[in-house]
Structure formats: structure tokens, C-alpha cells
PDB file of C-alpha atoms and ligand atoms in Angstrom:
ATOM      1  CA  MET A   1     -98.449  -1.320  81.645  1.00 38.00           C
ATOM      2  CA  PRO A   2    -101.191  -1.892  79.420  1.00 42.00           C
ATOM      3  CA  ALA A   3    -100.881  -3.144  75.975  1.00 45.00           C
ATOM      4  CA  ASP A   4    -102.165  -1.059  72.888  1.00 55.00           C
ATOM      5  CA  PRO A   5    -104.219  -3.541  71.090  1.00 46.00           C
ATOM      6  CA  SER A   6    -106.298  -0.986  69.756  1.00 45.00           C
ATOM      7  CA  GLN A   7    -103.685   0.606  67.420  1.00 70.00           C
ATOM      8  CA  SER A   8    -104.198  -0.874  63.958  1.00 81.00           C
ATOM      9  CA  SER A   9    -101.063  -1.942  61.870  1.00 79.00           C
ATOM     10  CA  GLU A  10    -101.762   1.191  59.755  1.00 84.00           C
ATOM     11  CA  GLN A  11    -101.198   3.580  62.569  1.00 93.00           C
ATOM     12  CA  ALA A  12     -98.394   1.631  64.010  1.00 96.00           C
ATOM     13  CA  VAL A  13     -96.224   2.229  61.312  1.00 98.00           C
ATOM     14  CA  LEU A  14     -95.994   5.214  58.738  1.00 98.00           C
ATOM     15  CA  CYS A  15     -94.469   4.971  55.437  1.00 98.00           C
ATOM     16  CA  ARG A  16     -93.393   8.073  53.105  1.00 98.00           C
ATOM     17  CA  THR A  17     -90.705   8.064  50.652  1.00 98.00           C
ATOM     18  CA  GLU A  18     -88.111  10.807  49.503  1.00 98.00           C
ATOM     19  CA  GLY A  19     -86.589  10.094  46.080  1.00 97.00           C
ATOM     20  CA  ARG A  20     -85.753   6.736  45.956  1.00 98.00           C
ATOM     21  CA  VAL A  21     -85.825   6.054  49.876  1.00 98.00           C
ATOM     22  CA  ALA A  22     -88.640   4.476  51.627  1.00 98.00           C
ATOM     23  CA  ILE A  23     -88.740   5.932  55.408  1.00 98.00           C
ATOM     24  CA  LEU A  24     -90.642   3.500  57.728  1.00 98.00           C
ATOM     25  CA  THR A  25     -91.566   5.301  61.348  1.00 98.00           C
ATOM     26  CA  ILE A  26     -92.755   3.302  64.145  1.00 98.00           C
ATOM     27  CA  ASN A  27     -95.408   5.324  65.637  1.00 98.00           C
ATOM     28  CA  ARG A  28     -96.171   4.691  68.915  1.00 97.00           C
ATOM     29  CA  PRO A  29     -94.215   7.563  70.821  1.00 97.00           C
ATOM     30  CA  ASP A  30     -96.297   7.434  74.136  1.00 97.00           C
ATOM     31  CA  LYS A  31     -94.872   4.406  74.447  1.00 97.00           C
ATOM     32  CA  LEU A  32     -91.492   4.759  73.493  1.00 98.00           C
ATOM     33  CA  ASN A  33     -92.288   3.166  69.973  1.00 98.00           C
ATOM     34  CA  ALA A  34     -92.316  -0.502  71.807  1.00 98.00           C
ATOM     35  CA  LEU A  35     -92.944  -3.241  69.588  1.00 97.00           C
ATOM     36  CA  ASN A  36     -96.390  -4.958  70.114  1.00 95.00           C
ATOM     37  CA  GLN A  37     -98.280  -6.959  67.500  1.00 94.00           C
ATOM     38  CA  ALA A  38     -99.503  -4.151  65.318  1.00 96.00           C
ATOM     39  CA  VAL A  39     -96.170  -2.898  64.937  1.00 97.00           C
ATOM     40  CA  GLU A  40     -94.801  -6.197  64.001  1.00 96.00           C
ATOM     41  CA  SER A  41     -97.726  -6.693  61.228  1.00 95.00           C
ATOM     42  CA  GLY A  42     -97.115  -3.299  60.105  1.00 97.00           C
ATOM     43  CA  MET A  43     -93.486  -3.626  59.527  1.00 98.00           C
ATOM     44  CA  LEU A  44     -94.056  -6.867  57.802  1.00 97.00           C
ATOM     45  CA  GLU A  45     -97.080  -5.377  55.424  1.00 97.00           C
ATOM     46  CA  HIS A  46     -94.794  -2.144  54.299  1.00 98.00           C
ATOM     47  CA  LEU A  47     -91.483  -4.590  53.722  1.00 98.00           C
ATOM     48  CA  GLU A  48     -93.811  -7.070  51.870  1.00 97.00           C
ATOM     49  CA  ARG A  49     -94.973  -3.955  49.403  1.00 97.00           C
ATOM     50  CA  LEU A  50     -91.976  -2.087  49.203  1.00 98.00           C
ATOM     51  CA  ALA A  51     -89.784  -5.254  47.969  1.00 97.00           C
ATOM     52  CA  ASP A  52     -91.198  -5.359  44.671  1.00 95.00           C
ATOM     53  CA  ASP A  53     -91.391  -1.386  44.473  1.00 97.00           C
ATOM     54  CA  ASP A  54     -88.886  -0.655  41.721  1.00 96.00           C
ATOM     55  CA  GLY A  55     -88.940   2.997  42.553  1.00 97.00           C
ATOM     56  CA  VAL A  56     -87.558   2.348  45.993  1.00 98.00           C
ATOM     57  CA  GLY A  57     -83.640   1.174  46.255  1.00 98.00           C
ATOM     58  CA  CYS A  58     -83.046   1.453  49.935  1.00 98.00           C
ATOM     59  CA  LEU A  59     -85.025   1.599  53.326  1.00 98.00           C
ATOM     60  CA  VAL A  60     -84.436   3.732  56.591  1.00 98.00           C
ATOM     61  CA  VAL A  61     -86.083   2.465  59.673  1.00 98.00           C
ATOM     62  CA  THR A  62     -86.836   4.673  62.522  1.00 98.00           C
ATOM     63  CA  GLY A  63     -88.951   5.754  65.639  1.00 98.00           C
ATOM     64  CA  ALA A  64     -91.518   8.593  65.990  1.00 98.00           C
ATOM     65  CA  GLY A  65     -90.417  11.186  68.406  1.00 97.00           C
ATOM     66  CA  GLU A  66     -87.243  12.341  69.606  1.00 93.00           C
ATOM     67  CA  LYS A  67     -86.911  10.245  72.795  1.00 98.00           C
ATOM     68  CA  SER A  68     -86.879   6.607  71.200  1.00 98.00           C
ATOM     69  CA  PHE A  69     -85.813   4.529  68.322  1.00 98.00           C
ATOM     70  CA  VAL A  70     -87.652   1.351  70.097  1.00 98.00           C
ATOM     71  CA  ALA A  71     -87.422   0.925  73.566  1.00 98.00           C
ATOM     72  CA  GLY A  72     -88.035  -3.150  73.289  1.00 98.00           C
ATOM     73  CA  ALA A  73     -90.832  -5.648  72.800  1.00 97.00           C
ATOM     74  CA  ASP A  74     -94.238  -4.144  74.358  1.00 96.00           C
ATOM     75  CA  ILE A  75     -94.079  -5.433  78.017  1.00 96.00           C
ATOM     76  CA  GLY A  76     -97.500  -5.019  78.449  1.00 94.00           C
ATOM     77  CA  GLU A  77     -98.146  -7.840  76.162  1.00 93.00           C
ATOM     78  CA  PHE A  78     -96.057 -10.380  78.124  1.00 93.00           C
ATOM     79  CA  GLU A  79     -98.325 -10.418  81.141  1.00 93.00           C
ATOM     80  CA  GLY A  80    -100.715 -13.517  81.475  1.00 92.00           C
ATOM     81  CA  ARG A  81     -99.104 -14.851  78.333  1.00 93.00           C
ATOM     82  CA  SER A  82     -99.251 -18.776  78.070  1.00 95.00           C
ATOM     83  CA  PRO A  83     -95.869 -19.876  76.538  1.00 96.00           C
ATOM     84  CA  LEU A  84     -98.067 -21.535  73.738  1.00 96.00           C
ATOM     85  CA  GLU A  85     -99.377 -17.896  73.105  1.00 94.00           C
ATOM     86  CA  GLN A  86     -95.830 -16.421  73.582  1.00 94.00           C
ATOM     87  CA  ARG A  87     -94.491 -19.085  70.719  1.00 94.00           C
ATOM     88  CA  GLN A  88     -97.666 -18.141  68.483  1.00 93.00           C
ATOM     89  CA  ALA A  89     -96.846 -14.210  68.798  1.00 92.00           C
ATOM     90  CA  MET A  90     -93.022 -15.241  67.901  1.00 94.00           C
ATOM     91  CA  ALA A  91     -93.978 -17.185  64.695  1.00 91.00           C
ATOM     92  CA  PHE A  92     -92.084 -17.012  61.555  1.00 90.00           C
ATOM     93  CA  PRO A  93     -91.545 -14.827  59.473  1.00 93.00           C
ATOM     94  CA  ARG A  94     -90.397 -12.536  61.990  1.00 96.00           C
ATOM     95  CA  VAL A  95     -89.586  -8.926  61.387  1.00 97.00           C
ATOM     96  CA  PHE A  96     -85.928  -9.138  62.627  1.00 98.00           C
ATOM     97  CA  ASP A  97     -85.462 -11.930  60.165  1.00 97.00           C
ATOM     98  CA  VAL A  98     -87.127 -10.257  57.135  1.00 98.00           C
ATOM     99  CA  MET A  99     -85.107  -7.214  57.450  1.00 97.00           C
ATOM    100  CA  ALA A 100     -81.269  -8.857  57.652  1.00 97.00           C
ATOM    101  CA  ASP A 101     -82.606 -10.914  54.398  1.00 97.00           C
ATOM    102  CA  TYR A 102     -84.545  -8.049  52.693  1.00 98.00           C
ATOM    103  CA  PRO A 103     -83.509  -7.754  49.204  1.00 97.00           C
ATOM    104  CA  LYS A 104     -82.570  -3.889  49.645  1.00 98.00           C
ATOM    105  CA  PRO A 105     -80.120  -2.331  52.145  1.00 98.00           C
ATOM    106  CA  VAL A 106     -81.872  -1.263  55.395  1.00 98.00           C
ATOM    107  CA  VAL A 107     -80.982   1.734  57.446  1.00 98.00           C
ATOM    108  CA  ALA A 108     -81.390   2.151  61.042  1.00 98.00           C
ATOM    109  CA  MET A 109     -81.836   5.791  62.015  1.00 98.00           C
ATOM    110  CA  ILE A 110     -81.572   5.688  66.009  1.00 98.00           C
ATOM    111  CA  GLY A 111     -82.589   8.968  67.723  1.00 98.00           C
ATOM    112  CA  GLY A 112     -83.323   7.907  71.338  1.00 98.00           C
ATOM    113  CA  PHE A 113     -83.829   4.533  73.438  1.00 98.00           C
ATOM    114  CA  CYS A 114     -82.561   1.656  71.231  1.00 98.00           C
ATOM    115  CA  LEU A 115     -83.135  -1.187  73.743  1.00 98.00           C
ATOM    116  CA  GLY A 116     -84.121  -4.951  73.984  1.00 98.00           C
ATOM    117  CA  GLY A 117     -86.076  -5.894  70.651  1.00 98.00           C
ATOM    118  CA  GLY A 118     -85.246  -2.253  69.429  1.00 98.00           C
ATOM    119  CA  CYS A 119     -81.327  -3.093  69.830  1.00 98.00           C
ATOM    120  CA  GLU A 120     -82.501  -6.441  67.928  1.00 98.00           C
ATOM    121  CA  LEU A 121     -84.239  -4.639  65.078  1.00 98.00           C
ATOM    122  CA  ALA A 122     -81.183  -2.236  64.746  1.00 98.00           C
ATOM    123  CA  SER A 123     -78.948  -5.288  64.773  1.00 98.00           C
ATOM    124  CA  SER A 124     -81.029  -6.557  61.828  1.00 98.00           C
ATOM    125  CA  CYS A 125     -80.385  -3.482  59.739  1.00 98.00           C
ATOM    126  CA  ASP A 126     -77.389  -3.291  57.351  1.00 98.00           C
ATOM    127  CA  LEU A 127     -76.125   0.170  58.794  1.00 98.00           C
ATOM    128  CA  ARG A 128     -77.058   2.128  62.062  1.00 98.00           C
ATOM    129  CA  ILE A 129     -76.630   5.789  62.338  1.00 98.00           C
ATOM    130  CA  ALA A 130     -77.296   7.278  65.732  1.00 98.00           C
ATOM    131  CA  SER A 131     -77.777  10.543  67.533  1.00 98.00           C
ATOM    132  CA  SER A 132     -75.282  11.409  70.002  1.00 98.00           C
ATOM    133  CA  ARG A 133     -78.357  11.348  72.490  1.00 98.00           C
ATOM    134  CA  ALA A 134     -79.139   7.544  71.846  1.00 98.00           C
ATOM    135  CA  ARG A 135     -78.950   4.907  74.493  1.00 98.00           C
ATOM    136  CA  PHE A 136     -78.582   1.250  73.953  1.00 98.00           C
ATOM    137  CA  GLY A 137     -79.057  -1.650  75.689  1.00 98.00           C
ATOM    138  CA  GLN A 138     -80.386  -5.425  76.172  1.00 98.00           C
ATOM    139  CA  PRO A 139     -82.207  -5.111  79.205  1.00 98.00           C
ATOM    140  CA  GLU A 140     -84.219  -8.263  79.126  1.00 98.00           C
ATOM    141  CA  ILE A 141     -82.273 -10.022  81.913  1.00 98.00           C
ATOM    142  CA  ASN A 142     -83.824  -7.350  84.479  1.00 98.00           C
ATOM    143  CA  LEU A 143     -87.063  -8.951  83.620  1.00 97.00           C
ATOM    144  CA  GLY A 144     -86.107 -12.448  84.224  1.00 97.00           C
ATOM    145  CA  LEU A 145     -85.857 -13.030  80.247  1.00 97.00           C
ATOM    146  CA  LEU A 146     -83.254 -13.038  77.721  1.00 98.00           C
ATOM    147  CA  PRO A 147     -83.428 -11.539  74.128  1.00 98.00           C
ATOM    148  CA  GLY A 148     -85.801 -13.093  71.932  1.00 97.00           C
ATOM    149  CA  GLY A 149     -85.747 -11.431  68.991  1.00 97.00           C
ATOM    150  CA  GLY A 150     -82.270 -12.846  67.802  1.00 97.00           C
ATOM    151  CA  GLY A 151     -80.008 -10.913  69.909  1.00 98.00           C
ATOM    152  CA  THR A 152     -78.116 -13.520  71.400  1.00 98.00           C
ATOM    153  CA  GLN A 153     -77.244 -14.579  67.801  1.00 97.00           C
ATOM    154  CA  ARG A 154     -76.860 -11.388  65.778  1.00 97.00           C
ATOM    155  CA  LEU A 155     -75.021  -9.249  68.750  1.00 98.00           C
ATOM    156  CA  PRO A 156     -71.833 -11.620  69.071  1.00 98.00           C
ATOM    157  CA  ARG A 157     -71.638 -11.381  65.208  1.00 96.00           C
ATOM    158  CA  LEU A 158     -71.967  -7.632  65.307  1.00 97.00           C
ATOM    159  CA  ILE A 159     -70.170  -6.721  68.337  1.00 98.00           C
ATOM    160  CA  GLY A 160     -67.822  -9.919  69.406  1.00 97.00           C
ATOM    161  CA  MET A 161     -68.751 -12.538  72.128  1.00 98.00           C
ATOM    162  CA  GLY A 162     -67.397 -10.287  75.287  1.00 98.00           C
ATOM    163  CA  GLN A 163     -69.036  -7.122  74.302  1.00 98.00           C
ATOM    164  CA  ALA A 164     -72.479  -9.050  73.295  1.00 98.00           C
ATOM    165  CA  MET A 165     -72.284 -10.976  76.656  1.00 98.00           C
ATOM    166  CA  LYS A 166     -71.676  -7.836  78.725  1.00 98.00           C
ATOM    167  CA  LEU A 167     -74.705  -6.216  77.286  1.00 98.00           C
ATOM    168  CA  ILE A 168     -77.100  -9.245  77.770  1.00 98.00           C
ATOM    169  CA  LEU A 169     -75.622 -10.479  81.160  1.00 98.00           C
ATOM    170  CA  THR A 170     -75.812  -6.963  82.732  1.00 98.00           C
ATOM    171  CA  GLY A 171     -78.592  -5.606  80.845  1.00 98.00           C
ATOM    172  CA  ALA A 172     -76.774  -2.323  81.405  1.00 98.00           C
ATOM    173  CA  MET A 173     -77.509   0.837  78.961  1.00 98.00           C
ATOM    174  CA  ILE A 174     -74.368   2.355  76.980  1.00 98.00           C
ATOM    175  CA  ASP A 175     -74.510   5.745  75.487  1.00 98.00           C
ATOM    176  CA  ALA A 176     -73.686   6.344  71.760  1.00 98.00           C
ATOM    177  CA  ALA A 177     -70.124   7.246  72.327  1.00 98.00           C
ATOM    178  CA  GLU A 178     -69.928   3.756  73.631  1.00 98.00           C
ATOM    179  CA  ALA A 179     -71.876   1.725  71.179  1.00 98.00           C
ATOM    180  CA  LEU A 180     -69.738   3.474  68.294  1.00 98.00           C
ATOM    181  CA  ARG A 181     -66.643   2.385  70.063  1.00 98.00           C
ATOM    182  CA  ILE A 182     -67.867  -1.475  70.238  1.00 98.00           C
ATOM    183  CA  GLY A 183     -69.163  -1.375  66.628  1.00 98.00           C
ATOM    184  CA  LEU A 184     -72.883  -1.401  67.523  1.00 98.00           C
ATOM    185  CA  VAL A 185     -73.437   1.736  65.583  1.00 98.00           C
ATOM    186  CA  ASP A 186     -71.445   2.944  62.465  1.00 98.00           C
ATOM    187  CA  GLU A 187     -71.740   6.518  62.738  1.00 98.00           C
ATOM    188  CA  VAL A 188     -72.783   9.101  65.638  1.00 98.00           C
ATOM    189  CA  VAL A 189     -74.206  12.573  64.724  1.00 98.00           C
ATOM    190  CA  GLU A 190     -75.831  15.694  66.378  1.00 98.00           C
ATOM    191  CA  PRO A 191     -79.510  14.880  66.947  1.00 98.00           C
ATOM    192  CA  GLU A 192     -80.306  17.858  64.719  1.00 98.00           C
ATOM    193  CA  GLN A 193     -78.204  16.211  61.881  1.00 98.00           C
ATOM    194  CA  LEU A 194     -79.453  12.734  62.121  1.00 98.00           C
ATOM    195  CA  GLU A 195     -82.248  12.575  59.650  1.00 98.00           C
ATOM    196  CA  ALA A 196     -80.284  14.555  56.899  1.00 98.00           C
ATOM    197  CA  ARG A 197     -77.255  12.189  57.355  1.00 98.00           C
ATOM    198  CA  CYS A 198     -79.478   8.998  57.005  1.00 98.00           C
ATOM    199  CA  LEU A 199     -81.169  10.467  53.981  1.00 98.00           C
ATOM    200  CA  GLU A 200     -77.869  11.241  52.495  1.00 98.00           C
ATOM    201  CA  LEU A 201     -76.445   7.668  53.292  1.00 98.00           C
ATOM    202  CA  ALA A 202     -79.733   6.002  52.076  1.00 98.00           C
ATOM    203  CA  SER A 203     -79.951   8.227  48.874  1.00 98.00           C
ATOM    204  CA  GLU A 204     -76.572   7.621  47.869  1.00 98.00           C
ATOM    205  CA  ILE A 205     -76.983   3.758  48.365  1.00 98.00           C
ATOM    206  CA  ALA A 206     -80.341   3.731  46.442  1.00 98.00           C
ATOM    207  CA  SER A 207     -78.596   5.466  43.383  1.00 97.00           C
ATOM    208  CA  LYS A 208     -76.659   2.200  42.714  1.00 98.00           C
ATOM    209  CA  SER A 209     -77.727  -0.477  40.696  1.00 98.00           C
ATOM    210  CA  PRO A 210     -80.462  -2.369  42.307  1.00 97.00           C
ATOM    211  CA  VAL A 211     -79.681  -5.682  41.437  1.00 97.00           C
ATOM    212  CA  ALA A 212     -76.004  -5.215  42.460  1.00 98.00           C
ATOM    213  CA  LEU A 213     -76.864  -3.957  45.880  1.00 98.00           C
ATOM    214  CA  ARG A 214     -79.059  -7.184  46.123  1.00 98.00           C
ATOM    215  CA  LEU A 215     -76.298  -9.388  45.282  1.00 98.00           C
ATOM    216  CA  ALA A 216     -73.753  -7.516  47.249  1.00 98.00           C
ATOM    217  CA  LYS A 217     -76.131  -7.472  50.539  1.00 98.00           C
ATOM    218  CA  GLU A 218     -76.757 -11.301  49.927  1.00 98.00           C
ATOM    219  CA  ALA A 219     -73.071 -12.150  49.546  1.00 98.00           C
ATOM    220  CA  THR A 220     -71.842  -9.927  52.490  1.00 98.00           C
ATOM    221  CA  ARG A 221     -74.806 -11.437  55.100  1.00 97.00           C
ATOM    222  CA  ALA A 222     -73.347 -14.816  53.806  1.00 97.00           C
ATOM    223  CA  ALA A 223     -70.502 -13.949  55.999  1.00 96.00           C
ATOM    224  CA  GLU A 224     -72.333 -14.645  59.361  1.00 94.00           C
ATOM    225  CA  ARG A 225     -73.347 -18.015  58.568  1.00 94.00           C
ATOM    226  CA  LEU A 226     -70.520 -19.438  56.240  1.00 97.00           C
ATOM    227  CA  PRO A 227     -66.874 -20.339  57.223  1.00 97.00           C
ATOM    228  CA  LEU A 228     -64.435 -18.080  55.168  1.00 98.00           C
ATOM    229  CA  GLY A 229     -63.909 -21.210  52.282  1.00 98.00           C
ATOM    230  CA  ASP A 230     -67.552 -21.419  51.440  1.00 98.00           C
ATOM    231  CA  GLY A 231     -68.252 -17.700  51.847  1.00 98.00           C
ATOM    232  CA  LEU A 232     -65.744 -17.047  49.272  1.00 98.00           C
ATOM    233  CA  VAL A 233     -66.886 -19.755  47.080  1.00 98.00           C
ATOM    234  CA  TYR A 234     -70.296 -18.176  47.408  1.00 98.00           C
ATOM    235  CA  GLU A 235     -69.152 -14.416  46.599  1.00 98.00           C
ATOM    236  CA  ARG A 236     -67.364 -15.989  43.420  1.00 98.00           C
ATOM    237  CA  ASP A 237     -70.912 -17.550  42.359  1.00 98.00           C
ATOM    238  CA  LEU A 238     -72.637 -14.408  43.042  1.00 98.00           C
ATOM    239  CA  PHE A 239     -69.899 -12.269  41.373  1.00 98.00           C
ATOM    240  CA  ALA A 240     -70.345 -14.666  38.194  1.00 98.00           C
ATOM    241  CA  LEU A 241     -73.959 -14.102  38.403  1.00 98.00           C
ATOM    242  CA  ALA A 242     -73.453 -10.544  38.069  1.00 98.00           C
ATOM    243  CA  PHE A 243     -72.262 -10.932  34.714  1.00 98.00           C
ATOM    244  CA  SER A 244     -75.682 -12.207  33.556  1.00 98.00           C
ATOM    245  CA  THR A 245     -77.065  -8.494  34.343  1.00 98.00           C
ATOM    246  CA  GLU A 246     -77.527  -5.419  32.004  1.00 97.00           C
ATOM    247  CA  ASP A 247     -76.365  -3.210  34.771  1.00 98.00           C
ATOM    248  CA  LYS A 248     -73.033  -4.893  34.736  1.00 97.00           C
ATOM    249  CA  VAL A 249     -72.889  -4.451  30.985  1.00 97.00           C
ATOM    250  CA  GLU A 250     -74.027  -0.812  31.435  1.00 97.00           C
ATOM    251  CA  GLY A 251     -71.793   0.072  34.503  1.00 97.00           C
ATOM    252  CA  VAL A 252     -68.498  -1.360  32.497  1.00 97.00           C
ATOM    253  CA  GLN A 253     -69.428   0.474  29.528  1.00 97.00           C
ATOM    254  CA  ALA A 254     -70.298   3.710  31.221  1.00 97.00           C
ATOM    255  CA  PHE A 255     -66.698   3.788  33.128  1.00 97.00           C
ATOM    256  CA  LEU A 256     -65.040   3.111  29.880  1.00 98.00           C
ATOM    257  CA  ALA A 257     -67.096   5.841  28.419  1.00 97.00           C
ATOM    258  CA  LYS A 258     -66.197   8.200  31.405  1.00 98.00           C
ATOM    259  CA  ARG A 259     -70.164   8.774  31.589  1.00 97.00           C
ATOM    260  CA  LYS A 260     -72.646   8.102  34.411  1.00 96.00           C
ATOM    261  CA  PRO A 261     -74.329   4.727  34.505  1.00 97.00           C
ATOM    262  CA  SER A 262     -78.042   4.480  33.966  1.00 96.00           C
ATOM    263  CA  TRP A 263     -79.140   1.402  35.918  1.00 97.00           C
ATOM    264  CA  LYS A 264     -82.200  -0.858  34.847  1.00 94.00           C
ATOM    265  CA  GLY A 265     -81.971  -3.059  37.776  1.00 93.00           C
ATOM    266  CA  ARG A 266     -81.902  -6.148  35.412  1.00 94.00           C
TER     267      ARG A 266
HETATM  268  N1  COA B   1     -93.106  -1.940  76.688  1.00 63.72           N
HETATM  269  C1  COA B   1     -94.306  -1.353  76.980  1.00 63.72           C
HETATM  270  N2  COA B   1     -94.379   0.115  77.424  1.00 63.72           N
HETATM  271  C2  COA B   1     -93.104   0.841  77.470  1.00 63.72           C
HETATM  272  C3  COA B   1     -91.893   0.225  77.098  1.00 63.72           C
HETATM  273  C4  COA B   1     -92.070  -0.904  76.752  1.00 63.72           C
HETATM  274  N3  COA B   1     -90.705  -2.118  76.420  1.00 63.72           N
HETATM  275  N4  COA B   1     -90.904   1.034  77.126  1.00 63.72           N
HETATM  276  C5  COA B   1     -91.576   2.052  77.633  1.00 63.72           C
HETATM  277  N5  COA B   1     -92.862   1.873  77.944  1.00 63.72           N
HETATM  278  C6  COA B   1     -94.051   2.958  77.972  1.00 63.72           C
HETATM  279  C7  COA B   1     -94.018   3.395  79.494  1.00 63.72           C
HETATM  280  O1  COA B   1     -94.662   2.107  80.422  1.00 63.72           O
HETATM  281  C8  COA B   1     -94.575   4.290  79.829  1.00 63.72           C
HETATM  282  O2  COA B   1     -95.899   4.477  79.584  1.00 63.72           O
HETATM  283  P1  COA B   1     -97.231   5.134  80.371  1.00 63.72           P
HETATM  284  O3  COA B   1     -96.622   6.650  79.920  1.00 63.72           O
HETATM  285  O4  COA B   1     -98.401   4.584  79.939  1.00 63.72           O
HETATM  286  O5  COA B   1     -96.590   4.692  81.806  1.00 63.72           O
HETATM  287  C9  COA B   1     -94.192   5.256  78.485  1.00 63.72           C
HETATM  288  O6  COA B   1     -93.478   4.121  77.765  1.00 63.72           O
HETATM  289  C10 COA B   1     -92.889   6.293  78.762  1.00 63.72           C
HETATM  290  O7  COA B   1     -91.715   5.483  79.483  1.00 63.72           O
HETATM  291  P2  COA B   1     -91.325   5.972  81.000  1.00 63.72           P
HETATM  292  O8  COA B   1     -90.808   4.570  81.483  1.00 63.72           O
HETATM  293  O9  COA B   1     -92.172   6.831  81.367  1.00 63.72           O
HETATM  294  O10 COA B   1     -90.097   6.811  80.297  1.00 63.72           O
HETATM  295  P3  COA B   1     -88.692   6.730  81.079  1.00 63.72           P
HETATM  296  O11 COA B   1     -87.749   8.126  80.422  1.00 63.72           O
HETATM  297  O12 COA B   1     -88.891   7.316  82.596  1.00 63.72           O
HETATM  298  O13 COA B   1     -87.899   5.601  80.880  1.00 63.72           O
HETATM  299  C11 COA B   1     -87.000   3.656  79.833  1.00 63.72           C
HETATM  300  C12 COA B   1     -87.589   5.078  79.641  1.00 63.72           C
HETATM  301  C13 COA B   1     -86.616   3.377  78.198  1.00 63.72           C
HETATM  302  C14 COA B   1     -85.828   3.664  80.695  1.00 63.72           C
HETATM  303  C15 COA B   1     -88.285   3.044  80.345  1.00 63.72           C
HETATM  304  O14 COA B   1     -89.295   3.010  79.678  1.00 63.72           O
HETATM  305  C16 COA B   1     -87.753   1.311  80.282  1.00 63.72           C
HETATM  306  O15 COA B   1     -87.067   0.981  80.762  1.00 63.72           O
HETATM  307  N6  COA B   1     -88.606   0.623  79.522  1.00 63.72           N
HETATM  308  C17 COA B   1     -88.297  -0.827  79.380  1.00 63.72           C
HETATM  309  C18 COA B   1     -87.089  -1.272  78.509  1.00 63.72           C
HETATM  310  C19 COA B   1     -86.862  -2.686  78.291  1.00 63.72           C
HETATM  311  O16 COA B   1     -86.882  -3.244  79.433  1.00 63.72           O
HETATM  312  N7  COA B   1     -87.366  -3.111  77.135  1.00 63.72           N
HETATM  313  C20 COA B   1     -87.258  -4.677  76.676  1.00 63.72           C
HETATM  314  C21 COA B   1     -88.417  -5.250  76.885  1.00 63.72           C
HETATM  315  S1  COA B   1     -88.136  -6.984  76.327  1.00 63.72           S
END
């Protein structure tokens, strides 16, 4: 299975905007959007640029074509790699971590195969919306491997230890209904409604105060790593920090004056 080193990071990930939503599309449909170096670099370049773009309030991440979201890491790139080369290929910052800690919300739009690194990429997003045709799994065990994009850590936090173990140890694929049942995805819609639903949800999120979104995401993410007591202290501090923003003043005044708020993002 040949890798595709000729593909540039520019071609590997496409970006378009709809209103305040940026849509990043991993663009290797002939390889089921497998994550190669060009895709990872392309994702990181777009994420870095969009973080500072005040016109963008929410991101949607998806894969090109109807068949696949992302079918995992590019297995072709594994062949013949030394451990040191593999370690370098997994050097920080990694796209999974950047998305999880990203200052803006990220929605995964999952139309098809969501496997291995694809499932890890989706797990790093804040919300996962799937087509009823989507299929999920962590099949690395079938290659004599284990998840390497955060799956062993994020999946148990997302769906619980037992369900995560089941996916990771069996490598089995599950359908969208089962993914919804175990909490791996947040909504399942018919394939023809997937894009509209994701854009509707992302647009609604993007209409909120950017600074409040940032603090809310940061506080909620902290639940993954902090014990409850520490997390509650952290939440209190970020809540109090929100009192320093113009958007808090505007939000409260707008409510009391029974008008729509006009956010400044400050
Ligand atoms: N890495 C590199 N190439 C991949 C890939 C991956 N993870 N997943 C799919 N592809 C490529 C296939 O090699 C094939 O390329 P080719 O046309 O040049 O031969 C193309 O994408 C289409 O895939 P194909 O296997 O023919 O489609 P399918 O519908 O028969 O099967 C899957 C789909 C997803 C079941 C199958 O592609 C698969 O098992 N992929 C690997 C999934 C995986 O193990 N991911 C974890 C990697 S760590």
C-alpha cells in the first residue's frame, strides 16, 4: 500500500467558510482520507491560522467523499519505519491534542469510516455528529499495534473503560446506532442531512460570545484531567474571570433590556 508523499499539505486539507463556521475537509478520498504527514501538517497549518481569525467562531472537521471520515493513520507510512522515525512522526504538537485544547469549539462531521486515527481525531473534537452510514472502530490491534493518537486515553474518558476496552482489544467495527448508544457520537442523522445539521449546530455555537465559548470549553475540558474538587475550583475561577469581559457586561445588559446581545469577543 503506497503512501502518498507527493500530496502537499495545501491539497491534503481544504478549508472553506460559511458565515462564522470554518469547514476543514481532509482530502484524500481515494485513500479513505487516511492521515499521512501531509494531512497532519495541513491540519496544523489551518488550525494555527484559524485560531486568530475573529471571523471564525466554530470549526467543522470532515473527510472528503461519502465513504469515509478518516480510515486511520496511513498504514503505508508505517512500512519500513524505524522506531526513531516513528517517534519523530509523532512529535508534538499533535493534531489530536491541538484540537482538544483548541480555543474554539470543533465539531466532527462523520459521513463514513471513522477508524483508528480517524476515531481518535473525532474523539478529540468537542462534538461528533454522524451519518447513519458511518462506522467506527479502533482496528490497530489487527495490525499488531495499539491506538497511538490518544485513543487509549480519550476513549475511556468519553465512553467508559469497558466500552473502550471492547473497541481497542477486539478491533471490531460498530455502526452509528451502536456508537450513539455508547456515547461515542452525540447525534446520528440521515446521510443527506449530515452537512446541514452540522452547519446548523456549528453556526448556533459560533453565534455565541467567542470569549465565553473559550472559557466554557476550557472549563469543561478540565473535567477530563482534574479531580472533582479541583475542577470546581477551576470552574469558579474561570466564571469569575468572565466578569472581566465586555461580553459578560453586554450579555447581562441585553438580557435585562430584553434585546439580543451584540458580542465583541472581549
Ligand atoms: N492507510 C492507508 N491506506 C488506506 C487506509 C489506511 N488506513 N485505509 C484505506 N486505505 C486505502 C486502501 O489501501 C485503498 O487504496 P488502493 O485503492 O490504492 O488499494 C483505498 O484506501 C480504498 O480502501 P479499500 O480497502 O479498497 O476499501 P474497502 O471498502 O474495501 O475497505 C476499510 C474499507 C476501511 C474496511 C479498509 O480500507 C481498511 O480496513 N482500512 C484500514 C483501517 C485501519 O486499520 N485503520 C487503522 C490504521 S492504524
